[in-house]
Amino acid sequence: MSLKTCETIIEKLKDTNFEDELSICDKASLYLLHGCLNTVYHVNSDEISSVLLKISSLIDFATEKLHAYPYKDVPLCWRRLYTDASIVKSLCEIFIALRTEKEKESWKNIVKTLDMALVMTGAPGNGRKEMIFHLIKEVENTIKNIEENNRESNNITESLTKRRIDDNERENDFEKRIKLENTNLPTIKFPIPKLSSPSLATFTSHVNTLSPKPIILTSCLSHWPALSTNPWADFDYLLSVTGKERIVPVEIGAKYTDNSWTQKLMNFEEFVEKWIKNPTNDGDIAYLAQHDLFAQIPRLKEDIIIPDYCFVDTKPYFISCNHVQYTPPSDVIINAWFGPQGTISPMHTDPYHNLLAQIVGNKYIRLYAPSETSKVYPFEQDGFLGNTSQVEIETPDLERFPLFASANYLDCVLEPGDMLYIPPGWWHYVRSLTISFSVSFWF
């Protein structure tokens, strides 16, 4: 990690026209941001701790502002303030680490500072995301160098034979958990039709019918690196690409309708090692769900290809049965879904056309048409769960929800290489039968 890199970032930050989005923030916040930015490179080792304290306080203030609104309604100025303050904080931490020869843990905290900006705000602003990506790459290289030096100096004497045996035992157990056993396979009563690599014209015609229905598209993903040359089923590969220290938002709990459900930020290595490869037996389940992992870690996006089907011409329409308004998004919305066996997405609707690509493992999925809405008992329409069913789909309480027994549905087990098309407004329930990694494309 070089001081030259930090100098370049500082100059780019100083070039910002602070009269744009940031000007809406209060003057005291801008004054503090300016002051920290202008002094961070010129103060001595003792004074820089004071700058770090000030910029950390500014991040805390911006965090309060972020939490004062629903995420989609957060004014851009507070997202910008959080982003710029986080970059300045990371520079403080870098200067301290360089001048005091701090060890690996200090550098890990720098990655966390930068990742929090990506996760909390999306890093808006001219070149901000690129600055963060560049700094993360430099810091990760520094961590890698520290690890290599530590390995050389420690003169590791552990028996390689024993290590290989332990690794093989863990690998065999892992392979069993990622493989679908026949005993885990649900009975498919009303299978979803399949189409093998349909033409663009065929798919366009299907999605633009008056009431499009779900279909499974096969033989469409085999050319993806994630399923071939860079297999995501190899989680050591995933860790090497994402970076072990990267911070991701994780849901704790089997499903988001549970009272005990919560969210936590953790580094990717902890998530994979503790919750995916070596899950505990305390009943908790962790799920990296509906997260734009590919905007946060662009290197991972190189292993997938946005399907051409996402770019078909579609028109807005309204589904009166469940009050779903479909409006084509300005761009394809991509989200990652990664978790162990047993994760559940309670039955809900989404307002977009959806292609759900299965990359690792298997999922059981059940779908109900919008016309079945009255039989699936949604929560109150004006509430947070207005697009979610109250029914436990596989173990329904038919005394509370008697009409559910007569609701018509389609179901399937989605396998690696399959891609499920879900039309807007269709109710869908998803349960992972194994360790699973899926990618959704809303269009």
GROMACS .gro file of C-alpha atoms in nm:
model
  443
    1MET     CA    1   0.000   0.000   0.000
    2SER     CA    2   0.158   0.328  -0.108
    3LEU     CA    3   0.115   0.683   0.018
    4LYS     CA    4   0.091   0.788  -0.347
    5THR     CA    5  -0.239   0.601  -0.379
    6CYS     CA    6  -0.376   0.788  -0.077
    7GLU     CA    7  -0.258   1.124  -0.214
    8THR     CA    8  -0.438   1.057  -0.543
    9ILE     CA    9  -0.762   0.971  -0.363
   10ILE     CA   10  -0.739   1.286  -0.150
   11GLU     CA   11  -0.692   1.506  -0.456
   12LYS     CA   12  -0.992   1.346  -0.626
   13LEU     CA   13  -1.204   1.406  -0.318
   14LYS     CA   14  -1.091   1.769  -0.304
   15ASP     CA   15  -1.195   1.816  -0.667
   16THR     CA   16  -1.555   1.748  -0.566
   17ASN     CA   17  -1.797   2.031  -0.624
   18PHE     CA   18  -1.934   2.050  -0.272
   19GLU     CA   19  -2.219   2.266  -0.396
   20ASP     CA   20  -2.387   1.963  -0.557
   21GLU     CA   21  -2.564   1.684  -0.366
   22LEU     CA   22  -2.366   1.743  -0.047
   23SER     CA   23  -2.475   2.106  -0.022
   24ILE     CA   24  -2.812   2.000   0.122
   25CYS     CA   25  -2.636   1.860   0.431
   26ASP     CA   26  -2.600   2.098   0.724
   27LYS     CA   27  -2.304   2.338   0.714
   28ALA     CA   28  -2.143   2.197   1.028
   29SER     CA   29  -2.116   1.851   0.867
   30LEU     CA   30  -1.960   1.992   0.550
   31TYR     CA   31  -1.718   2.205   0.751
   32LEU     CA   32  -1.605   1.900   0.950
   33LEU     CA   33  -1.569   1.688   0.634
   34HIS     CA   34  -1.364   1.963   0.464
   35GLY     CA   35  -1.144   2.003   0.770
   36CYS     CA   36  -1.068   1.631   0.800
   37LEU     CA   37  -1.001   1.599   0.429
   38ASN     CA   38  -0.763   1.895   0.420
   39THR     CA   39  -0.561   1.786   0.723
   40VAL     CA   40  -0.555   1.404   0.698
   41TYR     CA   41  -0.233   1.389   0.496
   42HIS     CA   42  -0.041   1.664   0.674
   43VAL     CA   43  -0.078   1.583   1.042
   44ASN     CA   44   0.166   1.375   1.247
   45SER     CA   45   0.099   1.032   1.394
   46ASP     CA   46  -0.043   1.173   1.718
   47GLU     CA   47  -0.275   1.425   1.553
   48ILE     CA   48  -0.417   1.181   1.300
   49SER     CA   49  -0.595   0.993   1.581
   50SER     CA   50  -0.786   1.316   1.649
   51VAL     CA   51  -0.885   1.339   1.280
   52LEU     CA   52  -0.999   0.976   1.292
   53LEU     CA   53  -1.216   1.050   1.595
   54LYS     CA   54  -1.379   1.348   1.424
   55ILE     CA   55  -1.450   1.167   1.096
   56SER     CA   56  -1.587   0.865   1.286
   57SER     CA   57  -1.828   1.098   1.466
   58LEU     CA   58  -1.939   1.234   1.130
   59ILE     CA   59  -2.008   0.879   1.006
   60ASP     CA   60  -2.215   0.814   1.320
   61PHE     CA   61  -2.416   1.128   1.248
   62ALA     CA   62  -2.471   1.026   0.884
   63THR     CA   63  -2.576   0.679   1.002
   64GLU     CA   64  -2.848   0.834   1.217
   65LYS     CA   65  -2.974   1.021   0.911
   66LEU     CA   66  -2.974   0.702   0.700
   67HIS     CA   67  -3.182   0.522   0.962
   68ALA     CA   68  -3.432   0.808   0.984
   69TYR     CA   69  -3.587   0.710   0.647
   70PRO     CA   70  -3.690   0.397   0.460
   71TYR     CA   71  -3.384   0.311   0.248
   72LYS     CA   72  -3.544   0.407  -0.083
   73ASP     CA   73  -3.635   0.751   0.058
   74VAL     CA   74  -3.297   0.847   0.209
   75PRO     CA   75  -3.195   1.188   0.068
   76LEU     CA   76  -2.890   1.160  -0.156
   77CYS     CA   77  -2.694   1.415   0.050
   78TRP     CA   78  -2.675   1.183   0.355
   79ARG     CA   79  -2.567   0.887   0.144
   80ARG     CA   80  -2.299   1.108  -0.012
   81LEU     CA   81  -2.186   1.232   0.329
   82TYR     CA   82  -2.157   0.878   0.467
   83THR     CA   83  -1.962   0.767   0.158
   84ASP     CA   84  -1.711   1.053   0.155
   85ALA     CA   85  -1.662   1.038   0.532
   86SER     CA   86  -1.598   0.663   0.507
   87ILE     CA   87  -1.332   0.715   0.240
   88VAL     CA   88  -1.162   0.979   0.455
   89LYS     CA   89  -1.182   0.748   0.758
   90SER     CA   90  -1.020   0.466   0.560
   91LEU     CA   91  -0.737   0.702   0.462
   92CYS     CA   92  -0.682   0.789   0.829
   93GLU     CA   93  -0.670   0.420   0.913
   94ILE     CA   94  -0.428   0.354   0.627
   95PHE     CA   95  -0.192   0.632   0.738
   96ILE     CA   96  -0.196   0.499   1.096
   97ALA     CA   97  -0.132   0.144   0.975
   98LEU     CA   98   0.155   0.254   0.749
   99ARG     CA   99   0.323   0.478   1.007
  100THR     CA  100   0.290   0.242   1.303
  101GLU     CA  101   0.336  -0.088   1.113
  102LYS     CA  102   0.003  -0.221   1.234
  103GLU     CA  103  -0.068  -0.591   1.180
  104LYS     CA  104  -0.333  -0.766   0.974
  105GLU     CA  105  -0.632  -0.692   1.198
  106SER     CA  106  -0.591  -0.318   1.144
  107TRP     CA  107  -0.594  -0.365   0.767
  108LYS     CA  108  -0.905  -0.585   0.797
  109ASN     CA  109  -1.084  -0.297   0.971
  110ILE     CA  110  -1.003  -0.074   0.674
  111VAL     CA  111  -1.179  -0.317   0.440
  112LYS     CA  112  -1.478  -0.310   0.677
  113THR     CA  113  -1.490   0.071   0.671
  114LEU     CA  114  -1.499   0.076   0.291
  115ASP     CA  115  -1.743  -0.212   0.258
  116MET     CA  116  -1.984  -0.044   0.497
  117ALA     CA  117  -2.002   0.250   0.256
  118LEU     CA  118  -2.088   0.014  -0.031
  119VAL     CA  119  -2.348  -0.178   0.171
  120MET     CA  120  -2.507   0.119   0.350
  121THR     CA  121  -2.521   0.369   0.064
  122GLY     CA  122  -2.417   0.213  -0.267
  123ALA     CA  123  -2.133   0.471  -0.274
  124PRO     CA  124  -2.298   0.745  -0.482
  125GLY     CA  125  -2.098   1.035  -0.620
  126ASN     CA  126  -1.855   1.095  -0.903
  127GLY     CA  127  -1.598   0.813  -0.900
  128ARG     CA  128  -1.664   0.719  -0.537
  129LYS     CA  129  -1.734   0.353  -0.605
  130GLU     CA  130  -1.418   0.323  -0.815
  131MET     CA  131  -1.212   0.488  -0.537
  132ILE     CA  132  -1.346   0.234  -0.287
  133PHE     CA  133  -1.281  -0.062  -0.517
  134HIS     CA  134  -0.925   0.059  -0.575
  135LEU     CA  135  -0.855   0.108  -0.205
  136ILE     CA  136  -1.002  -0.234  -0.117
  137LYS     CA  137  -0.782  -0.402  -0.378
  138GLU     CA  138  -0.471  -0.228  -0.242
  139VAL     CA  139  -0.558  -0.318   0.118
  140GLU     CA  140  -0.633  -0.681   0.028
  141ASN     CA  141  -0.292  -0.705  -0.141
  142THR     CA  142  -0.132  -0.570   0.176
  143ILE     CA  143  -0.316  -0.829   0.389
  144LYS     CA  144  -0.202  -1.104   0.151
  145ASN     CA  145   0.160  -0.991   0.181
  146ILE     CA  146   0.136  -0.988   0.561
  147GLU     CA  147  -0.007  -1.341   0.560
  148GLU     CA  148   0.270  -1.467   0.332
  149ASN     CA  149   0.539  -1.311   0.550
  150ASN     CA  150   0.382  -1.463   0.862
  151ARG     CA  151   0.377  -1.808   0.703
  152GLU     CA  152   0.744  -1.784   0.616
  153SER     CA  153   0.851  -1.661   0.959
  154ASN     CA  154   0.644  -1.909   1.158
  155ASN     CA  155   0.819  -2.211   1.002
  156ILE     CA  156   0.500  -2.420   1.015
  157THR     CA  157   0.570  -2.781   1.116
  158GLU     CA  158   0.218  -2.920   1.109
  159SER     CA  159   0.201  -3.264   0.947
  160LEU     CA  160   0.087  -3.225   0.588
  161THR     CA  161  -0.043  -3.583   0.589
  162LYS     CA  162  -0.272  -3.515   0.886
  163ARG     CA  163  -0.388  -3.190   0.729
  164ARG     CA  164  -0.479  -3.368   0.405
  165ILE     CA  165  -0.675  -3.632   0.597
  166ASP     CA  166  -0.867  -3.364   0.790
  167ASP     CA  167  -0.932  -3.169   0.470
  168ASN     CA  168  -1.058  -3.483   0.295
  169GLU     CA  169  -1.293  -3.563   0.583
  170ARG     CA  170  -1.434  -3.211   0.575
  171GLU     CA  171  -1.464  -3.223   0.196
  172ASN     CA  172  -1.652  -3.554   0.203
  173ASP     CA  173  -1.897  -3.417   0.461
  174PHE     CA  174  -1.937  -3.098   0.257
  175GLU     CA  175  -2.004  -3.292  -0.064
  176LYS     CA  176  -2.281  -3.483   0.111
  177ARG     CA  177  -2.448  -3.161   0.224
  178ILE     CA  178  -2.432  -2.998  -0.118
  179LYS     CA  179  -2.564  -3.310  -0.295
  180LEU     CA  180  -2.939  -3.364  -0.306
  181GLU     CA  181  -3.030  -3.689  -0.133
  182ASN     CA  182  -3.342  -3.874  -0.245
  183THR     CA  183  -3.472  -3.861   0.112
  184ASN     CA  184  -3.479  -3.478   0.091
  185LEU     CA  185  -3.673  -3.467  -0.233
  186PRO     CA  186  -4.030  -3.332  -0.203
  187THR     CA  187  -4.305  -3.487  -0.411
  188ILE     CA  188  -4.375  -3.270  -0.715
  189LYS     CA  189  -4.750  -3.278  -0.772
  190PHE     CA  190  -4.804  -3.008  -1.033
  191PRO     CA  191  -4.479  -2.969  -1.229
  192ILE     CA  192  -4.382  -2.647  -1.401
  193PRO     CA  193  -4.336  -2.687  -1.778
  194LYS     CA  194  -3.980  -2.684  -1.914
  195LEU     CA  195  -3.835  -2.526  -2.226
  196SER     CA  196  -3.486  -2.605  -2.351
  197SER     CA  197  -3.303  -2.287  -2.450
  198PRO     CA  198  -3.604  -2.117  -2.616
  199SER     CA  199  -3.545  -1.854  -2.881
  200LEU     CA  200  -3.569  -1.489  -2.784
  201ALA     CA  201  -3.883  -1.456  -2.997
  202THR     CA  202  -4.047  -1.751  -2.819
  203PHE     CA  203  -3.966  -1.610  -2.475
  204THR     CA  204  -4.079  -1.260  -2.571
  205SER     CA  205  -4.411  -1.398  -2.689
  206HIS     CA  206  -4.452  -1.589  -2.364
  207VAL     CA  207  -4.386  -1.299  -2.123
  208ASN     CA  208  -4.610  -1.064  -2.319
  209THR     CA  209  -4.918  -1.287  -2.312
  210LEU     CA  210  -5.214  -1.154  -2.114
  211SER     CA  211  -5.139  -1.380  -1.814
  212PRO     CA  212  -4.789  -1.527  -1.847
  213LYS     CA  213  -4.717  -1.846  -1.653
  214PRO     CA  214  -4.399  -1.978  -1.491
  215ILE     CA  215  -4.165  -2.194  -1.700
  216ILE     CA  216  -3.827  -2.355  -1.634
  217LEU     CA  217  -3.561  -2.273  -1.892
  218THR     CA  218  -3.297  -2.544  -1.930
  219SER     CA  219  -2.965  -2.560  -2.118
  220CYS     CA  220  -2.919  -2.181  -2.084
  221LEU     CA  221  -2.643  -2.151  -1.825
  222SER     CA  222  -2.383  -2.416  -1.909
  223HIS     CA  223  -2.152  -2.153  -2.061
  224TRP     CA  224  -2.139  -1.951  -1.738
  225PRO     CA  225  -1.797  -1.967  -1.567
  226ALA     CA  226  -1.983  -2.003  -1.233
  227LEU     CA  227  -2.100  -2.346  -1.354
  228SER     CA  228  -1.786  -2.448  -1.543
  229THR     CA  229  -1.438  -2.297  -1.532
  230ASN     CA  230  -1.489  -2.099  -1.207
  231PRO     CA  231  -1.736  -2.319  -1.018
  232TRP     CA  232  -1.912  -2.151  -0.729
  233ALA     CA  233  -1.959  -2.494  -0.575
  234ASP     CA  234  -1.590  -2.458  -0.484
  235PHE     CA  235  -1.624  -2.223  -0.191
  236ASP     CA  236  -1.248  -2.181  -0.159
  237TYR     CA  237  -1.266  -2.027  -0.506
  238LEU     CA  238  -1.553  -1.802  -0.394
  239LEU     CA  239  -1.351  -1.683  -0.096
  240SER     CA  240  -1.050  -1.611  -0.317
  241VAL     CA  241  -1.260  -1.400  -0.555
  242THR     CA  242  -1.473  -1.213  -0.303
  243GLY     CA  243  -1.199  -1.160  -0.047
  244LYS     CA  244  -1.224  -1.313   0.299
  245GLU     CA  245  -1.256  -0.979   0.475
  246ARG     CA  246  -1.543  -0.838   0.270
  247ILE     CA  247  -1.848  -0.739   0.476
  248VAL     CA  248  -2.190  -0.870   0.368
  249PRO     CA  249  -2.542  -0.831   0.514
  250VAL     CA  250  -2.676  -1.165   0.638
  251GLU     CA  251  -3.022  -1.262   0.763
  252ILE     CA  252  -3.025  -1.473   1.080
  253GLY     CA  253  -3.330  -1.699   1.110
  254ALA     CA  254  -3.510  -1.949   0.890
  255LYS     CA  255  -3.745  -1.689   0.739
  256TYR     CA  256  -3.816  -1.318   0.764
  257THR     CA  257  -4.167  -1.364   0.906
  258ASP     CA  258  -4.029  -1.522   1.227
  259ASN     CA  259  -4.021  -1.303   1.538
  260SER     CA  260  -3.662  -1.405   1.604
  261TRP     CA  261  -3.545  -1.306   1.256
  262THR     CA  262  -3.273  -1.041   1.246
  263GLN     CA  263  -2.993  -0.910   1.026
  264LYS     CA  264  -2.619  -0.892   1.087
  265LEU     CA  265  -2.313  -0.765   0.906
  266MET     CA  266  -2.025  -1.015   0.896
  267ASN     CA  267  -1.723  -1.086   0.684
  268PHE     CA  268  -1.767  -1.328   0.398
  269GLU     CA  269  -1.521  -1.583   0.534
  270GLU     CA  270  -1.707  -1.605   0.866
  271PHE     CA  271  -2.036  -1.653   0.680
  272VAL     CA  272  -1.897  -1.932   0.459
  273GLU     CA  273  -1.697  -2.114   0.727
  274LYS     CA  274  -1.944  -2.087   1.017
  275TRP     CA  275  -2.281  -2.092   0.844
  276ILE     CA  276  -2.224  -2.275   0.514
  277LYS     CA  277  -1.935  -2.521   0.544
  278ASN     CA  278  -1.947  -2.593   0.918
  279PRO     CA  279  -2.295  -2.501   1.044
  280THR     CA  280  -2.362  -2.519   1.417
  281ASN     CA  281  -2.639  -2.728   1.567
  282ASP     CA  282  -2.809  -2.451   1.766
  283GLY     CA  283  -3.091  -2.423   1.514
  284ASP     CA  284  -2.997  -2.083   1.371
  285ILE     CA  285  -2.975  -2.037   0.993
  286ALA     CA  286  -2.794  -1.758   0.812
  287TYR     CA  287  -2.889  -1.641   0.463
  288LEU     CA  288  -2.724  -1.390   0.233
  289ALA     CA  289  -3.053  -1.296   0.068
  290GLN     CA  290  -3.155  -1.041  -0.196
  291HIS     CA  291  -2.821  -0.863  -0.187
  292ASP     CA  292  -2.655  -0.698  -0.486
  293LEU     CA  293  -2.328  -0.875  -0.421
  294PHE     CA  294  -2.213  -0.809  -0.776
  295ALA     CA  295  -2.220  -0.431  -0.742
  296GLN     CA  296  -2.025  -0.465  -0.419
  297ILE     CA  297  -1.775  -0.719  -0.560
  298PRO     CA  298  -1.761  -0.673  -0.940
  299ARG     CA  299  -1.506  -0.952  -0.986
  300LEU     CA  300  -1.777  -1.204  -0.901
  301LYS     CA  301  -2.001  -1.068  -1.176
  302GLU     CA  302  -1.748  -1.188  -1.434
  303ASP     CA  303  -1.860  -1.547  -1.359
  304ILE     CA  304  -2.221  -1.490  -1.468
  305ILE     CA  305  -2.383  -1.350  -1.782
  306ILE     CA  306  -2.705  -1.151  -1.776
  307PRO     CA  307  -2.946  -1.359  -1.988
  308ASP     CA  308  -3.056  -1.201  -2.316
  309TYR     CA  309  -3.411  -1.281  -2.207
  310CYS     CA  310  -3.387  -0.993  -1.955
  311PHE     CA  311  -3.377  -0.741  -2.240
  312VAL     CA  312  -3.706  -0.830  -2.411
  313ASP     CA  313  -3.950  -0.546  -2.464
  314THR     CA  314  -4.215  -0.543  -2.190
  315LYS     CA  315  -4.502  -0.305  -2.113
  316PRO     CA  316  -4.637  -0.178  -1.779
  317TYR     CA  317  -4.955  -0.339  -1.648
  318PHE     CA  318  -5.157  -0.368  -1.327
  319ILE     CA  319  -5.268  -0.693  -1.161
  320SER     CA  320  -5.587  -0.615  -0.976
  321CYS     CA  321  -5.610  -0.948  -0.788
  322ASN     CA  322  -5.320  -0.861  -0.560
  323HIS     CA  323  -5.264  -0.491  -0.643
  324VAL     CA  324  -4.928  -0.544  -0.813
  325GLN     CA  325  -4.815  -0.273  -1.053
  326TYR     CA  326  -4.553  -0.386  -1.303
  327THR     CA  327  -4.331  -0.110  -1.438
  328PRO     CA  328  -4.014  -0.213  -1.625
  329PRO     CA  329  -3.704  -0.112  -1.426
  330SER     CA  330  -3.449   0.117  -1.588
  331ASP     CA  331  -3.190  -0.161  -1.569
  332VAL     CA  332  -3.180  -0.530  -1.480
  333ILE     CA  333  -3.185  -0.574  -1.100
  334ILE     CA  334  -2.948  -0.852  -0.995
  335ASN     CA  335  -2.942  -1.012  -0.649
  336ALA     CA  336  -2.753  -1.299  -0.486
  337TRP     CA  337  -2.914  -1.568  -0.268
  338PHE     CA  338  -2.662  -1.783  -0.083
  339GLY     CA  339  -2.724  -2.005   0.217
  340PRO     CA  340  -2.727  -2.351   0.377
  341GLN     CA  341  -2.995  -2.618   0.359
  342GLY     CA  342  -3.319  -2.507   0.521
  343THR     CA  343  -3.338  -2.139   0.426
  344ILE     CA  344  -3.692  -2.032   0.345
  345SER     CA  345  -3.834  -1.738   0.154
  346PRO     CA  346  -4.196  -1.717   0.278
  347MET     CA  347  -4.454  -1.701   0.001
  348HIS     CA  348  -4.460  -1.351  -0.143
  349THR     CA  349  -4.495  -1.156  -0.466
  350ASP     CA  350  -4.254  -0.930  -0.654
  351PRO     CA  351  -4.348  -0.649  -0.894
  352TYR     CA  352  -4.110  -0.757  -1.175
  353HIS     CA  353  -4.052  -1.032  -1.425
  354ASN     CA  354  -3.797  -1.261  -1.260
  355LEU     CA  355  -3.544  -1.512  -1.389
  356LEU     CA  356  -3.407  -1.718  -1.099
  357ALA     CA  357  -3.084  -1.893  -1.201
  358GLN     CA  358  -2.973  -2.189  -0.990
  359ILE     CA  359  -2.594  -2.224  -0.970
  360VAL     CA  360  -2.522  -2.440  -0.665
  361GLY     CA  361  -2.751  -2.693  -0.498
  362ASN     CA  362  -3.126  -2.741  -0.520
  363LYS     CA  363  -3.438  -2.551  -0.417
  364TYR     CA  364  -3.802  -2.652  -0.379
  365ILE     CA  365  -4.028  -2.380  -0.522
  366ARG     CA  366  -4.406  -2.353  -0.519
  367LEU     CA  367  -4.601  -2.087  -0.711
  368TYR     CA  368  -4.960  -1.961  -0.699
  369ALA     CA  369  -5.121  -1.741  -0.963
  370PRO     CA  370  -5.245  -1.390  -0.873
  371SER     CA  371  -5.599  -1.523  -0.909
  372GLU     CA  372  -5.537  -1.738  -0.596
  373THR     CA  373  -5.461  -1.434  -0.379
  374SER     CA  374  -5.774  -1.460  -0.162
  375LYS     CA  375  -5.680  -1.820  -0.076
  376VAL     CA  376  -5.324  -1.750   0.037
  377TYR     CA  377  -5.420  -1.495   0.305
  378PRO     CA  378  -5.177  -1.204   0.258
  379PHE     CA  379  -5.085  -0.981   0.548
  380GLU     CA  380  -5.251  -0.638   0.557
  381GLN     CA  381  -5.195  -0.462   0.225
  382ASP     CA  382  -5.067  -0.137   0.374
  383GLY     CA  383  -4.816  -0.304   0.605
  384PHE     CA  384  -4.450  -0.401   0.564
  385LEU     CA  385  -4.555  -0.760   0.481
  386GLY     CA  386  -4.834  -0.666   0.242
  387ASN     CA  387  -4.679  -0.879  -0.034
  388THR     CA  388  -4.636  -1.185   0.193
  389SER     CA  389  -4.867  -1.475   0.276
  390GLN     CA  390  -4.950  -1.562   0.638
  391VAL     CA  391  -4.966  -1.933   0.557
  392GLU     CA  392  -4.689  -2.181   0.644
  393ILE     CA  393  -4.696  -2.332   0.296
  394GLU     CA  394  -4.576  -2.687   0.365
  395THR     CA  395  -4.748  -2.718   0.705
  396PRO     CA  396  -5.060  -2.497   0.673
  397ASP     CA  397  -5.300  -2.432   0.959
  398LEU     CA  398  -5.621  -2.507   0.771
  399GLU     CA  399  -5.838  -2.408   1.065
  400ARG     CA  400  -5.707  -2.052   1.041
  401PHE     CA  401  -5.672  -2.056   0.663
  402PRO     CA  402  -5.935  -2.299   0.528
  403LEU     CA  403  -5.942  -2.166   0.170
  404PHE     CA  404  -5.573  -2.248   0.127
  405ALA     CA  405  -5.660  -2.617   0.089
  406SER     CA  406  -5.830  -2.544  -0.243
  407ALA     CA  407  -5.563  -2.309  -0.383
  408ASN     CA  408  -5.412  -2.428  -0.713
  409TYR     CA  409  -5.035  -2.422  -0.751
  410LEU     CA  410  -4.733  -2.529  -0.955
  411ASP     CA  411  -4.411  -2.664  -0.806
  412CYS     CA  412  -4.062  -2.782  -0.892
  413VAL     CA  413  -3.717  -2.868  -0.767
  414LEU     CA  414  -3.478  -2.621  -0.928
  415GLU     CA  415  -3.145  -2.784  -1.013
  416PRO     CA  416  -2.803  -2.638  -1.100
  417GLY     CA  417  -2.818  -2.498  -1.453
  418ASP     CA  418  -3.196  -2.440  -1.440
  419MET     CA  419  -3.351  -2.095  -1.469
  420LEU     CA  420  -3.707  -2.037  -1.344
  421TYR     CA  421  -3.916  -1.762  -1.498
  422ILE     CA  422  -4.160  -1.609  -1.245
  423PRO     CA  423  -4.410  -1.354  -1.383
  424PRO     CA  424  -4.491  -1.035  -1.189
  425GLY     CA  425  -4.747  -1.081  -0.913
  426TRP     CA  426  -4.712  -1.461  -0.886
  427TRP     CA  427  -4.692  -1.584  -0.529
  428HIS     CA  428  -4.378  -1.793  -0.475
  429TYR     CA  429  -4.236  -1.992  -0.185
  430VAL     CA  430  -3.873  -2.112  -0.183
  431ARG     CA  431  -3.697  -2.363   0.042
  432SER     CA  432  -3.335  -2.472  -0.005
  433LEU     CA  433  -3.294  -2.849  -0.003
  434THR     CA  434  -2.914  -2.828   0.011
  435ILE     CA  435  -2.648  -2.563   0.036
  436SER     CA  436  -2.758  -2.328  -0.239
  437PHE     CA  437  -2.646  -2.028  -0.445
  438SER     CA  438  -2.896  -1.861  -0.679
  439VAL     CA  439  -2.899  -1.537  -0.874
  440SER     CA  440  -3.219  -1.348  -0.955
  441PHE     CA  441  -3.262  -1.112  -1.248
  442TRP     CA  442  -3.558  -0.872  -1.224
  443PHE     CA  443  -3.649  -0.706  -1.552
   0.00000   0.00000   0.00000
